Amino acid sequence: QDESLEALLQLPASLWPAQARSQLEAVRDSLQQGRLSLSFAELGGKLNSAGAFNKDKTLGLARALESVYVGLEPDVLGGAKLPKAEDRVVLFHSRPEDGQLRSTPSYHAAAVAIGLAFNVAMADGDFSQDEADFLAERINSWPDLSEAQKLRLHAHLHMQKEQPISLATYKKKLEPLPLPARATIGKFLSHLAQADGTVSPSEVKLLEKLYKTLGLDPQTVFGDLHKAPPASAKASTPGFALDLDRIAELKKETEQVTAILREVFADEEVDKPEPEPVPSGLLGLDSDHSVFLRLLFSRASWRRQEVEDAASDMGLMTDGALEQINEASYEKFAEVLLEGDDPLEINPQLMEMVLA
């Protein structure tokens, strides 16, 4: 009987053989302090994986882990980008209701706000234990989040420590907000930067970058910093002591930012128009890249100059087009379709699968 992970993922975890089920439970029992960080390849090795992960296999693994109340970050079941073998992932003890709650507007709002706040905390290159404790407390006191959602948000923050999310990831989500809403978020981040009583030059630079991401004038950073609630004498002493007035003000701003971002995600879920059907090309590529790929399929090997000439004729950037094709291939088959540089070789087995 084939008990490789690939074969097991064809079945619900409840139907796995006892030995395989015990391996899954051993992963759950290995979580230290409720969380465990490891590479995605290491996770596969713990479960007797025979090879790389494609999309279906990755989603199946996340569902199997969920069956023993182990959550996975990045949240691939919630639409997050699939991790590659070398990427870090975080496992955590989840709750039975986690799957039903992860996609709520309140959760998405909190995840974006915490992600932005983490960028501020990391501006000086050091994410101290004091800053970690502060953000953890913000998660624990976040309005409208269930305990299951807080557990996932803690894991999301833990993952971001090891693989920070770029500001560009947030930009598209924040652009539709009206200017006053974006300004409120900017002020919240400025005040958060002062939570430890000081603001370093590197934090100011990051705040200016965040303001640009929000479509705000970076010159207003200094004004917002000066408008922050004054710290008491306690906050100027070594350590991370916050006075009650500052805590109350940050809590109020947290609720304001959550409400703003919740509206973004609520609108996205309720009012999102149905997309118009678009003919799908090879590997789900757009028309231009699909035609370019069909041209490459006409030969097994290409010189670099020939590839550049063909891409130029079609108005495509060579390296960008090749990268987009290989990313689509990796997502579907966990292998790249185009290999080498000069010459460029076509993987014949994958080509047959793409054209099938």
PDB file of N, CA and C in Angstrom, residues 35-89:
ATOM      1  N   ARG A  35       3.631  27.188  18.717  1.00  0.00           N
ATOM      2  CA  ARG A  35       4.017  27.524  17.343  1.00  0.00           C
ATOM      3  C   ARG A  35       5.333  26.839  16.989  1.00  0.00           C
ATOM      4  N   LEU A  36       5.532  26.643  15.694  1.00  0.00           N
ATOM      5  CA  LEU A  36       6.783  26.060  15.198  1.00  0.00           C
ATOM      6  C   LEU A  36       7.095  26.660  13.845  1.00  0.00           C
ATOM      7  N   SER A  37       8.314  27.169  13.687  1.00  0.00           N
ATOM      8  CA  SER A  37       8.771  27.734  12.410  1.00  0.00           C
ATOM      9  C   SER A  37       9.755  26.775  11.772  1.00  0.00           C
ATOM     10  N   LEU A  38       9.567  26.498  10.492  1.00  0.00           N
ATOM     11  CA  LEU A  38      10.449  25.606   9.740  1.00  0.00           C
ATOM     12  C   LEU A  38      10.284  25.880   8.261  1.00  0.00           C
ATOM     13  N   SER A  39      11.181  25.321   7.442  1.00  0.00           N
ATOM     14  CA  SER A  39      11.027  25.509   6.001  1.00  0.00           C
ATOM     15  C   SER A  39       9.909  24.600   5.500  1.00  0.00           C
ATOM     16  N   PHE A  40       9.325  24.958   4.369  1.00  0.00           N
ATOM     17  CA  PHE A  40       8.236  24.160   3.819  1.00  0.00           C
ATOM     18  C   PHE A  40       8.741  22.763   3.439  1.00  0.00           C
ATOM     19  N   ALA A  41       9.996  22.682   2.970  1.00  0.00           N
ATOM     20  CA  ALA A  41      10.577  21.383   2.635  1.00  0.00           C
ATOM     21  C   ALA A  41      10.711  20.508   3.884  1.00  0.00           C
ATOM     22  N   GLU A  42      11.092  21.118   5.012  1.00  0.00           N
ATOM     23  CA  GLU A  42      11.207  20.359   6.260  1.00  0.00           C
ATOM     24  C   GLU A  42       9.854  19.822   6.697  1.00  0.00           C
ATOM     25  N   LEU A  43       8.823  20.609   6.512  1.00  0.00           N
ATOM     26  CA  LEU A  43       7.477  20.152   6.862  1.00  0.00           C
ATOM     27  C   LEU A  43       7.100  18.934   6.026  1.00  0.00           C
ATOM     28  N   GLY A  44       7.363  18.986   4.714  1.00  0.00           N
ATOM     29  CA  GLY A  44       7.081  17.833   3.860  1.00  0.00           C
ATOM     30  C   GLY A  44       7.846  16.603   4.304  1.00  0.00           C
ATOM     31  N   GLY A  45       9.114  16.787   4.704  1.00  0.00           N
ATOM     32  CA  GLY A  45       9.932  15.664   5.156  1.00  0.00           C
ATOM     33  C   GLY A  45       9.379  14.993   6.395  1.00  0.00           C
ATOM     34  N   LYS A  46       8.779  15.782   7.280  1.00  0.00           N
ATOM     35  CA  LYS A  46       8.203  15.220   8.503  1.00  0.00           C
ATOM     36  C   LYS A  46       7.004  14.314   8.204  1.00  0.00           C
ATOM     37  N   LEU A  47       6.429  14.486   7.006  1.00  0.00           N
ATOM     38  CA  LEU A  47       5.227  13.727   6.660  1.00  0.00           C
ATOM     39  C   LEU A  47       5.464  12.767   5.495  1.00  0.00           C
ATOM     40  N   ASN A  48       6.717  12.390   5.299  1.00  0.00           N
ATOM     41  CA  ASN A  48       7.049  11.360   4.309  1.00  0.00           C
ATOM     42  C   ASN A  48       6.730  11.783   2.886  1.00  0.00           C
ATOM     43  N   SER A  49       6.962  13.055   2.568  1.00  0.00           N
ATOM     44  CA  SER A  49       6.720  13.534   1.210  1.00  0.00           C
ATOM     45  C   SER A  49       7.771  12.976   0.260  1.00  0.00           C
ATOM     46  N   ALA A  50       7.323  12.634  -0.946  1.00  0.00           N
ATOM     47  CA  ALA A  50       8.238  12.056  -1.932  1.00  0.00           C
ATOM     48  C   ALA A  50       8.751  13.082  -2.937  1.00  0.00           C
ATOM     49  N   GLY A  51       8.338  14.343  -2.833  1.00  0.00           N
ATOM     50  CA  GLY A  51       8.776  15.312  -3.836  1.00  0.00           C
ATOM     51  C   GLY A  51       8.240  16.703  -3.580  1.00  0.00           C
ATOM     52  N   ALA A  52       8.300  17.537  -4.632  1.00  0.00           N
ATOM     53  CA  ALA A  52       7.885  18.935  -4.509  1.00  0.00           C
ATOM     54  C   ALA A  52       6.369  19.052  -4.409  1.00  0.00           C
ATOM     55  N   PHE A  53       5.928  20.239  -3.965  1.00  0.00           N
ATOM     56  CA  PHE A  53       4.507  20.496  -3.757  1.00  0.00           C
ATOM     57  C   PHE A  53       3.948  21.353  -4.889  1.00  0.00           C
ATOM     58  N   ASN A  54       2.869  20.900  -5.508  1.00  0.00           N
ATOM     59  CA  ASN A  54       2.124  21.765  -6.425  1.00  0.00           C
ATOM     60  C   ASN A  54       0.950  22.367  -5.642  1.00  0.00           C
ATOM     61  N   LYS A  55       0.090  23.084  -6.332  1.00  0.00           N
ATOM     62  CA  LYS A  55      -1.004  23.778  -5.645  1.00  0.00           C
ATOM     63  C   LYS A  55      -1.940  22.798  -4.940  1.00  0.00           C
ATOM     64  N   ASP A  56      -2.384  21.758  -5.628  1.00  0.00           N
ATOM     65  CA  ASP A  56      -3.336  20.819  -5.038  1.00  0.00           C
ATOM     66  C   ASP A  56      -2.743  20.116  -3.822  1.00  0.00           C
ATOM     67  N   LYS A  57      -1.480  19.754  -3.913  1.00  0.00           N
ATOM     68  CA  LYS A  57      -0.818  19.063  -2.804  1.00  0.00           C
ATOM     69  C   LYS A  57      -0.671  19.988  -1.594  1.00  0.00           C
ATOM     70  N   THR A  58      -0.329  21.251  -1.857  1.00  0.00           N
ATOM     71  CA  THR A  58      -0.175  22.208  -0.766  1.00  0.00           C
ATOM     72  C   THR A  58      -1.503  22.438  -0.046  1.00  0.00           C
ATOM     73  N   LEU A  59      -2.575  22.615  -0.810  1.00  0.00           N
ATOM     74  CA  LEU A  59      -3.888  22.822  -0.199  1.00  0.00           C
ATOM     75  C   LEU A  59      -4.334  21.574   0.558  1.00  0.00           C
ATOM     76  N   GLY A  60      -4.049  20.400   0.006  1.00  0.00           N
ATOM     77  CA  GLY A  60      -4.398  19.156   0.681  1.00  0.00           C
ATOM     78  C   GLY A  60      -3.659  19.008   2.000  1.00  0.00           C
ATOM     79  N   LEU A  61      -2.381  19.406   2.009  1.00  0.00           N
ATOM     80  CA  LEU A  61      -1.604  19.336   3.243  1.00  0.00           C
ATOM     81  C   LEU A  61      -2.178  20.279   4.298  1.00  0.00           C
ATOM     82  N   ALA A  62      -2.549  21.490   3.876  1.00  0.00           N
ATOM     83  CA  ALA A  62      -3.129  22.448   4.831  1.00  0.00           C
ATOM     84  C   ALA A  62      -4.425  21.903   5.424  1.00  0.00           C
ATOM     85  N   ARG A  63      -5.232  21.253   4.604  1.00  0.00           N
ATOM     86  CA  ARG A  63      -6.487  20.681   5.108  1.00  0.00           C
ATOM     87  C   ARG A  63      -6.213  19.530   6.081  1.00  0.00           C
ATOM     88  N   ALA A  64      -5.199  18.705   5.761  1.00  0.00           N
ATOM     89  CA  ALA A  64      -4.856  17.593   6.653  1.00  0.00           C
ATOM     90  C   ALA A  64      -4.390  18.124   8.007  1.00  0.00           C
ATOM     91  N   LEU A  65      -3.557  19.154   7.999  1.00  0.00           N
ATOM     92  CA  LEU A  65      -3.102  19.752   9.253  1.00  0.00           C
ATOM     93  C   LEU A  65      -4.284  20.337  10.029  1.00  0.00           C
ATOM     94  N   GLU A  66      -5.189  20.959   9.298  1.00  0.00           N
ATOM     95  CA  GLU A  66      -6.362  21.568   9.938  1.00  0.00           C
ATOM     96  C   GLU A  66      -7.210  20.515  10.645  1.00  0.00           C
ATOM     97  N   SER A  67      -7.198  19.287  10.131  1.00  0.00           N
ATOM     98  CA  SER A  67      -8.023  18.226  10.718  1.00  0.00           C
ATOM     99  C   SER A  67      -7.552  17.839  12.116  1.00  0.00           C
ATOM    100  N   VAL A  68      -6.263  18.121  12.428  1.00  0.00           N
ATOM    101  CA  VAL A  68      -5.757  17.854  13.781  1.00  0.00           C
ATOM    102  C   VAL A  68      -5.516  19.173  14.519  1.00  0.00           C
ATOM    103  N   TYR A  69      -6.204  20.223  14.053  1.00  0.00           N
ATOM    104  CA  TYR A  69      -6.159  21.550  14.680  1.00  0.00           C
ATOM    105  C   TYR A  69      -4.764  22.160  14.678  1.00  0.00           C
ATOM    106  N   VAL A  70      -4.102  22.047  13.524  1.00  0.00           N
ATOM    107  CA  VAL A  70      -2.830  22.729  13.302  1.00  0.00           C
ATOM    108  C   VAL A  70      -3.033  23.704  12.152  1.00  0.00           C
ATOM    109  N   GLY A  71      -2.831  24.980  12.415  1.00  0.00           N
ATOM    110  CA  GLY A  71      -2.958  25.986  11.374  1.00  0.00           C
ATOM    111  C   GLY A  71      -1.638  26.200  10.667  1.00  0.00           C
ATOM    112  N   LEU A  72      -1.709  26.669   9.421  1.00  0.00           N
ATOM    113  CA  LEU A  72      -0.519  26.926   8.611  1.00  0.00           C
ATOM    114  C   LEU A  72      -0.517  28.382   8.171  1.00  0.00           C
ATOM    115  N   GLU A  73       0.603  29.053   8.378  1.00  0.00           N
ATOM    116  CA  GLU A  73       0.835  30.381   7.820  1.00  0.00           C
ATOM    117  C   GLU A  73       2.060  30.276   6.910  1.00  0.00           C
ATOM    118  N   PRO A  74       2.002  30.750   5.671  1.00  0.00           N
ATOM    119  CA  PRO A  74       0.936  31.548   5.074  1.00  0.00           C
ATOM    120  C   PRO A  74      -0.367  30.753   4.909  1.00  0.00           C
ATOM    121  N   ASP A  75      -1.471  31.485   4.960  1.00  0.00           N
ATOM    122  CA  ASP A  75      -2.789  30.867   4.945  1.00  0.00           C
ATOM    123  C   ASP A  75      -3.196  30.532   3.510  1.00  0.00           C
ATOM    124  N   VAL A  76      -2.689  29.416   3.007  1.00  0.00           N
ATOM    125  CA  VAL A  76      -2.948  29.042   1.610  1.00  0.00           C
ATOM    126  C   VAL A  76      -4.427  28.738   1.379  1.00  0.00           C
ATOM    127  N   LEU A  77      -5.123  28.249   2.402  1.00  0.00           N
ATOM    128  CA  LEU A  77      -6.556  27.979   2.249  1.00  0.00           C
ATOM    129  C   LEU A  77      -7.356  29.269   2.202  1.00  0.00           C
ATOM    130  N   GLY A  78      -6.750  30.358   2.663  1.00  0.00           N
ATOM    131  CA  GLY A  78      -7.405  31.659   2.612  1.00  0.00           C
ATOM    132  C   GLY A  78      -6.963  32.490   1.426  1.00  0.00           C
ATOM    133  N   GLY A  79      -6.175  31.889   0.517  1.00  0.00           N
ATOM    134  CA  GLY A  79      -5.777  32.593  -0.700  1.00  0.00           C
ATOM    135  C   GLY A  79      -4.367  33.146  -0.699  1.00  0.00           C
ATOM    136  N   ALA A  80      -3.565  32.879   0.342  1.00  0.00           N
ATOM    137  CA  ALA A  80      -2.187  33.382   0.375  1.00  0.00           C
ATOM    138  C   ALA A  80      -1.342  32.682  -0.699  1.00  0.00           C
ATOM    139  N   LYS A  81      -0.255  33.352  -1.099  1.00  0.00           N
ATOM    140  CA  LYS A  81       0.650  32.798  -2.090  1.00  0.00           C
ATOM    141  C   LYS A  81       1.267  31.500  -1.584  1.00  0.00           C
ATOM    142  N   LEU A  82       1.378  30.510  -2.456  1.00  0.00           N
ATOM    143  CA  LEU A  82       1.920  29.215  -2.063  1.00  0.00           C
ATOM    144  C   LEU A  82       3.397  29.344  -1.723  1.00  0.00           C
ATOM    145  N   PRO A  83       3.836  28.733  -0.602  1.00  0.00           N
ATOM    146  CA  PRO A  83       5.256  28.792  -0.244  1.00  0.00           C
ATOM    147  C   PRO A  83       6.084  27.865  -1.134  1.00  0.00           C
ATOM    148  N   LYS A  84       7.320  28.268  -1.390  1.00  0.00           N
ATOM    149  CA  LYS A  84       8.270  27.406  -2.085  1.00  0.00           C
ATOM    150  C   LYS A  84       9.009  26.570  -1.054  1.00  0.00           C
ATOM    151  N   ALA A  85       9.766  25.585  -1.523  1.00  0.00           N
ATOM    152  CA  ALA A  85      10.416  24.635  -0.618  1.00  0.00           C
ATOM    153  C   ALA A  85      11.283  25.329   0.422  1.00  0.00           C
ATOM    154  N   GLU A  86      12.000  26.396   0.007  1.00  0.00           N
ATOM    155  CA  GLU A  86      12.933  27.050   0.920  1.00  0.00           C
ATOM    156  C   GLU A  86      12.269  28.105   1.805  1.00  0.00           C
ATOM    157  N   ASP A  87      11.010  28.438   1.556  1.00  0.00           N
ATOM    158  CA  ASP A  87      10.323  29.462   2.333  1.00  0.00           C
ATOM    159  C   ASP A  87      10.029  28.971   3.749  1.00  0.00           C
ATOM    160  N   ARG A  88      10.035  29.908   4.693  1.00  0.00           N
ATOM    161  CA  ARG A  88       9.670  29.585   6.066  1.00  0.00           C
ATOM    162  C   ARG A  88       8.155  29.581   6.216  1.00  0.00           C
ATOM    163  N   VAL A  89       7.651  28.632   6.967  1.00  0.00           N
ATOM    164  CA  VAL A  89       6.226  28.577   7.292  1.00  0.00           C
ATOM    165  C   VAL A  89       6.103  28.453   8.804  1.00  0.00           C
TER     166      VAL A  89
END
